[in-house]
Amino acid sequence: MSDSFFIRGGSRLKGTIEVSGSKNSSLPIMASCLMASGRTVLKGVPRLSDTDSMVQLLAQLGCDVKRLEPKTAAGNIILNGPLEVEVMSEQQCWAPYDIVTTMRASICVLGPLLAKRGRARVAMPGGCSIGDRPIDLHLRGLAKLGVQFHIESGDVIGEVRGRMKGARMYLGGAQGPTVLGTINVMCAAALAEGETVLVGAACEPEVVDCAELLIKMGARIRGHGTPEIRIDGVDKLAACEHKIIPDRIEAGTFIIAAAITNGELELRNCELDHLISVVDLLESVGVHCERDGLTARVSTTRRLNPVEMTTQPYPGFPTDLQAQLLALLCLADGNSVVTERIFPDRFLHVGELNRMGARVRKEGATAIIQGVKDLQGATVMASDLRASAGLVLAALVAKGQTQIRRIYHIDRGYEKIEAKLNAVGATIERGPEKNM
Ligand code: EPZ
């Protein structure tokens, strides 16, 4: 029996929300600490089940990981205080299946382990509800630096004889660049001998944030954020202090929450530069975002215009906001078309939205959304992290009560989401699932 959200729809969201640090930047950055000597201090790591899984994995790999809990003047514990990571032993090099299946991003320990310890054994991620999660580009890139790989009972085992050697390589695949693949190879190249050039590298802000951390540790990296990253290998990396960038996907989710409830939200710790394609597209839907430094103010015209959107690698519209946008477009005044270029099967939210009265039809990697006047509350099932965020948005505006089952999915990537949304007018309760 797992927990559900019980959401009463109909209230317009108004007020201020603090955006947390980026999950997708925290996970590879925590893994990169495996390469440094000394105690690295990471600020802004959100408290999520995914970051908790990474803490457990690092502990299994010989690290001492501590979440500091400073107190406010009034003596209350600050929950997402700094995270400290220090490598105490380099004996263990295995990321086992039970951890990797709960969190596919465990694959980002592969590059750091190979670079620093010369060997690694990581369970193959396998598939998940958004589709197959291959790692062929990771392995191809690392092999170009001199790693020998073989597969044994579902694990990928890598070994390096001596030190990795830098190389010039193309890292892209059929669906474009790979975010964690770029980070894995960039980490390994940071301690390789000589120069490595990654052509077709991912440009996501999370790649840039990880490169900035490595540079603080002593790495020599240029071009991060562009499709061509140059790394001059160094002999060692030392601990540093780093603040994680804001979570652009959480911020984008809250922007759409304001839009779908025709509300007005102020988002703090929100870097709109990381959402330029999202802000641009939402402008044509009728959602206005104004920025004042790291504060964004969101307002909406009452009428939502239909649009066409195709998910792209950064800086294009991110696949991680596709489900949330699709929920919004269910209420647009006309027909919209959404095409998923990164994970073509990432539409498990469509069936659940249709249970709430939406009219969405899937044609392969494209969904046609016929706008309806309103949605009705229903019992629906979360299937993956971002699909469940899309269902929360739909429930905020649906008439009556919605029960969203299996909300452990949402706890993977949104820090205290019901507290943040209830503080600006939502009515969300968490409790054991019920037959409604
Ligand atoms: C990262 O996953 C994110 N996860 C994902 O967010 C995000 O959806 C994805 O990037 C795309 O932006 C983290 O950062 C922890 P990819 P990643 O390698 O790096 C294909 C969320 O909800 N591919 O960029 O694993 C792949 O199948 C998660 O927070 C290969 O073919 O994704 C996909 O079609 C979900 N071979 C495309 O590339 C490979 O070796 C992009 O995948 C690797 C990837």
PDB file of N, CA, C and O in Angstrom, residues 316-349:
ATOM      1  N   GLY A 316      16.604  23.874 -26.170  1.00  0.00           N
ATOM      2  CA  GLY A 316      15.219  23.674 -26.611  1.00  0.00           C
ATOM      3  C   GLY A 316      14.316  23.315 -25.457  1.00  0.00           C
ATOM      4  O   GLY A 316      14.748  23.187 -24.308  1.00  0.00           O
ATOM      5  N   PHE A 317      13.027  23.085 -25.747  1.00  0.00           N
ATOM      6  CA  PHE A 317      12.061  22.803 -24.683  1.00  0.00           C
ATOM      7  C   PHE A 317      12.408  21.468 -24.029  1.00  0.00           C
ATOM      8  O   PHE A 317      12.512  20.452 -24.722  1.00  0.00           O
ATOM      9  N   PRO A 318      12.600  21.416 -22.708  1.00  0.00           N
ATOM     10  CA  PRO A 318      13.095  20.198 -22.057  1.00  0.00           C
ATOM     11  C   PRO A 318      12.044  19.095 -21.963  1.00  0.00           C
ATOM     12  O   PRO A 318      10.899  19.357 -21.608  1.00  0.00           O
ATOM     13  N   THR A 319      12.438  17.878 -22.232  1.00  0.00           N
ATOM     14  CA  THR A 319      11.526  16.732 -22.118  1.00  0.00           C
ATOM     15  C   THR A 319      10.966  16.624 -20.708  1.00  0.00           C
ATOM     16  O   THR A 319       9.833  16.167 -20.513  1.00  0.00           O
ATOM     17  N   ASP A 320      11.718  17.100 -19.692  1.00  0.00           N
ATOM     18  CA  ASP A 320      11.267  16.974 -18.295  1.00  0.00           C
ATOM     19  C   ASP A 320      10.123  17.911 -17.956  1.00  0.00           C
ATOM     20  O   ASP A 320       9.574  17.816 -16.854  1.00  0.00           O
ATOM     21  N   LEU A 321       9.761  18.811 -18.898  1.00  0.00           N
ATOM     22  CA  LEU A 321       8.579  19.666 -18.667  1.00  0.00           C
ATOM     23  C   LEU A 321       7.453  19.352 -19.653  1.00  0.00           C
ATOM     24  O   LEU A 321       6.434  20.042 -19.687  1.00  0.00           O
ATOM     25  N   GLN A 322       7.613  18.275 -20.423  1.00  0.00           N
ATOM     26  CA  GLN A 322       6.600  17.938 -21.448  1.00  0.00           C
ATOM     27  C   GLN A 322       5.272  17.566 -20.817  1.00  0.00           C
ATOM     28  O   GLN A 322       4.221  18.094 -21.202  1.00  0.00           O
ATOM     29  N   ALA A 323       5.297  16.728 -19.777  1.00  0.00           N
ATOM     30  CA  ALA A 323       4.028  16.290 -19.146  1.00  0.00           C
ATOM     31  C   ALA A 323       3.315  17.474 -18.497  1.00  0.00           C
ATOM     32  O   ALA A 323       2.079  17.580 -18.561  1.00  0.00           O
ATOM     33  N   GLN A 324       4.092  18.370 -17.899  1.00  0.00           N
ATOM     34  CA  GLN A 324       3.484  19.518 -17.215  1.00  0.00           C
ATOM     35  C   GLN A 324       2.834  20.457 -18.241  1.00  0.00           C
ATOM     36  O   GLN A 324       1.711  20.937 -18.053  1.00  0.00           O
ATOM     37  N   LEU A 325       3.526  20.692 -19.375  1.00  0.00           N
ATOM     38  CA  LEU A 325       2.950  21.554 -20.429  1.00  0.00           C
ATOM     39  C   LEU A 325       1.715  20.897 -21.018  1.00  0.00           C
ATOM     40  O   LEU A 325       0.686  21.558 -21.252  1.00  0.00           O
ATOM     41  N   LEU A 326       1.782  19.573 -21.212  1.00  0.00           N
ATOM     42  CA  LEU A 326       0.644  18.869 -21.815  1.00  0.00           C
ATOM     43  C   LEU A 326      -0.592  19.028 -20.936  1.00  0.00           C
ATOM     44  O   LEU A 326      -1.704  19.281 -21.423  1.00  0.00           O
ATOM     45  N   ALA A 327      -0.411  18.965 -19.622  1.00  0.00           N
ATOM     46  CA  ALA A 327      -1.557  19.156 -18.699  1.00  0.00           C
ATOM     47  C   ALA A 327      -2.157  20.543 -18.908  1.00  0.00           C
ATOM     48  O   ALA A 327      -3.385  20.706 -18.978  1.00  0.00           O
ATOM     49  N   LEU A 328      -1.315  21.544 -19.059  1.00  0.00           N
ATOM     50  CA  LEU A 328      -1.807  22.916 -19.268  1.00  0.00           C
ATOM     51  C   LEU A 328      -2.582  23.022 -20.580  1.00  0.00           C
ATOM     52  O   LEU A 328      -3.662  23.616 -20.643  1.00  0.00           O
ATOM     53  N   LEU A 329      -2.058  22.385 -21.625  1.00  0.00           N
ATOM     54  CA  LEU A 329      -2.670  22.511 -22.960  1.00  0.00           C
ATOM     55  C   LEU A 329      -4.017  21.801 -23.048  1.00  0.00           C
ATOM     56  O   LEU A 329      -4.806  22.056 -23.959  1.00  0.00           O
ATOM     57  N   CYS A 330      -4.309  20.929 -22.065  1.00  0.00           N
ATOM     58  CA  CYS A 330      -5.637  20.267 -22.034  1.00  0.00           C
ATOM     59  C   CYS A 330      -6.738  21.325 -21.912  1.00  0.00           C
ATOM     60  O   CYS A 330      -7.890  21.068 -22.253  1.00  0.00           O
ATOM     61  N   LEU A 331      -6.382  22.499 -21.391  1.00  0.00           N
ATOM     62  CA  LEU A 331      -7.398  23.550 -21.153  1.00  0.00           C
ATOM     63  C   LEU A 331      -7.225  24.731 -22.109  1.00  0.00           C
ATOM     64  O   LEU A 331      -7.830  25.781 -21.910  1.00  0.00           O
ATOM     65  N   ALA A 332      -6.405  24.542 -23.156  1.00  0.00           N
ATOM     66  CA  ALA A 332      -6.207  25.654 -24.107  1.00  0.00           C
ATOM     67  C   ALA A 332      -7.432  25.752 -25.020  1.00  0.00           C
ATOM     68  O   ALA A 332      -8.201  24.802 -25.158  1.00  0.00           O
ATOM     69  N   ASP A 333      -7.538  26.924 -25.650  1.00  0.00           N
ATOM     70  CA  ASP A 333      -8.717  27.202 -26.470  1.00  0.00           C
ATOM     71  C   ASP A 333      -8.467  26.740 -27.902  1.00  0.00           C
ATOM     72  O   ASP A 333      -8.260  27.554 -28.802  1.00  0.00           O
ATOM     73  N   GLY A 334      -8.408  25.396 -28.110  1.00  0.00           N
ATOM     74  CA  GLY A 334      -8.119  24.878 -29.448  1.00  0.00           C
ATOM     75  C   GLY A 334      -7.244  23.637 -29.362  1.00  0.00           C
ATOM     76  O   GLY A 334      -7.002  23.106 -28.274  1.00  0.00           O
ATOM     77  N   ASN A 335      -6.727  23.204 -30.523  1.00  0.00           N
ATOM     78  CA  ASN A 335      -5.937  21.968 -30.570  1.00  0.00           C
ATOM     79  C   ASN A 335      -4.438  22.266 -30.533  1.00  0.00           C
ATOM     80  O   ASN A 335      -3.964  23.109 -31.280  1.00  0.00           O
ATOM     81  N   SER A 336      -3.713  21.535 -29.664  1.00  0.00           N
ATOM     82  CA  SER A 336      -2.246  21.663 -29.585  1.00  0.00           C
ATOM     83  C   SER A 336      -1.615  20.352 -30.027  1.00  0.00           C
ATOM     84  O   SER A 336      -2.272  19.303 -30.011  1.00  0.00           O
ATOM     85  N   VAL A 337      -0.321  20.431 -30.391  1.00  0.00           N
ATOM     86  CA  VAL A 337       0.419  19.231 -30.813  1.00  0.00           C
ATOM     87  C   VAL A 337       1.744  19.194 -30.052  1.00  0.00           C
ATOM     88  O   VAL A 337       2.481  20.183 -30.049  1.00  0.00           O
ATOM     89  N   VAL A 338       2.014  18.082 -29.351  1.00  0.00           N
ATOM     90  CA  VAL A 338       3.266  17.929 -28.591  1.00  0.00           C
ATOM     91  C   VAL A 338       4.008  16.714 -29.130  1.00  0.00           C
ATOM     92  O   VAL A 338       3.440  15.623 -29.203  1.00  0.00           O
ATOM     93  N   THR A 339       5.256  16.911 -29.551  1.00  0.00           N
ATOM     94  CA  THR A 339       6.072  15.800 -30.060  1.00  0.00           C
ATOM     95  C   THR A 339       7.267  15.584 -29.143  1.00  0.00           C
ATOM     96  O   THR A 339       7.941  16.549 -28.761  1.00  0.00           O
ATOM     97  N   GLU A 340       7.478  14.315 -28.763  1.00  0.00           N
ATOM     98  CA  GLU A 340       8.535  13.960 -27.808  1.00  0.00           C
ATOM     99  C   GLU A 340       9.719  13.375 -28.575  1.00  0.00           C
ATOM    100  O   GLU A 340       9.669  12.242 -29.049  1.00  0.00           O
ATOM    101  N   ARG A 341      10.786  14.160 -28.716  1.00  0.00           N
ATOM    102  CA  ARG A 341      11.949  13.775 -29.527  1.00  0.00           C
ATOM    103  C   ARG A 341      12.997  13.041 -28.693  1.00  0.00           C
ATOM    104  O   ARG A 341      13.868  12.360 -29.243  1.00  0.00           O
ATOM    105  N   ILE A 342      12.981  13.221 -27.379  1.00  0.00           N
ATOM    106  CA  ILE A 342      14.049  12.650 -26.540  1.00  0.00           C
ATOM    107  C   ILE A 342      13.669  11.258 -26.028  1.00  0.00           C
ATOM    108  O   ILE A 342      14.424  10.306 -26.163  1.00  0.00           O
ATOM    109  N   PHE A 343      12.477  11.131 -25.414  1.00  0.00           N
ATOM    110  CA  PHE A 343      11.981   9.824 -24.932  1.00  0.00           C
ATOM    111  C   PHE A 343      10.613   9.606 -25.569  1.00  0.00           C
ATOM    112  O   PHE A 343       9.587   9.967 -24.980  1.00  0.00           O
ATOM    113  N   PRO A 344      10.561   9.020 -26.785  1.00  0.00           N
ATOM    114  CA  PRO A 344       9.301   8.932 -27.558  1.00  0.00           C
ATOM    115  C   PRO A 344       8.149   8.243 -26.829  1.00  0.00           C
ATOM    116  O   PRO A 344       6.991   8.484 -27.139  1.00  0.00           O
ATOM    117  N   ASP A 345       8.453   7.409 -25.799  1.00  0.00           N
ATOM    118  CA  ASP A 345       7.357   6.725 -25.080  1.00  0.00           C
ATOM    119  C   ASP A 345       6.876   7.496 -23.870  1.00  0.00           C
ATOM    120  O   ASP A 345       6.068   7.007 -23.084  1.00  0.00           O
ATOM    121  N   ARG A 346       7.379   8.705 -23.663  1.00  0.00           N
ATOM    122  CA  ARG A 346       7.119   9.431 -22.409  1.00  0.00           C
ATOM    123  C   ARG A 346       5.724  10.064 -22.403  1.00  0.00           C
ATOM    124  O   ARG A 346       5.577  11.276 -22.350  1.00  0.00           O
ATOM    125  N   PHE A 347       4.687   9.182 -22.439  1.00  0.00           N
ATOM    126  CA  PHE A 347       3.312   9.701 -22.473  1.00  0.00           C
ATOM    127  C   PHE A 347       2.374   8.945 -21.537  1.00  0.00           C
ATOM    128  O   PHE A 347       1.170   8.931 -21.746  1.00  0.00           O
ATOM    129  N   LEU A 348       2.906   8.313 -20.469  1.00  0.00           N
ATOM    130  CA  LEU A 348       2.011   7.545 -19.586  1.00  0.00           C
ATOM    131  C   LEU A 348       1.015   8.462 -18.877  1.00  0.00           C
ATOM    132  O   LEU A 348       0.000   8.019 -18.363  1.00  0.00           O
ATOM    133  N   HIS A 349       1.261   9.740 -18.835  1.00  0.00           N
ATOM    134  CA  HIS A 349       0.337  10.681 -18.191  1.00  0.00           C
ATOM    135  C   HIS A 349      -0.917  10.912 -19.049  1.00  0.00           C
ATOM    136  O   HIS A 349      -1.952  11.341 -18.536  1.00  0.00           O
TER     137      HIS A 349
END
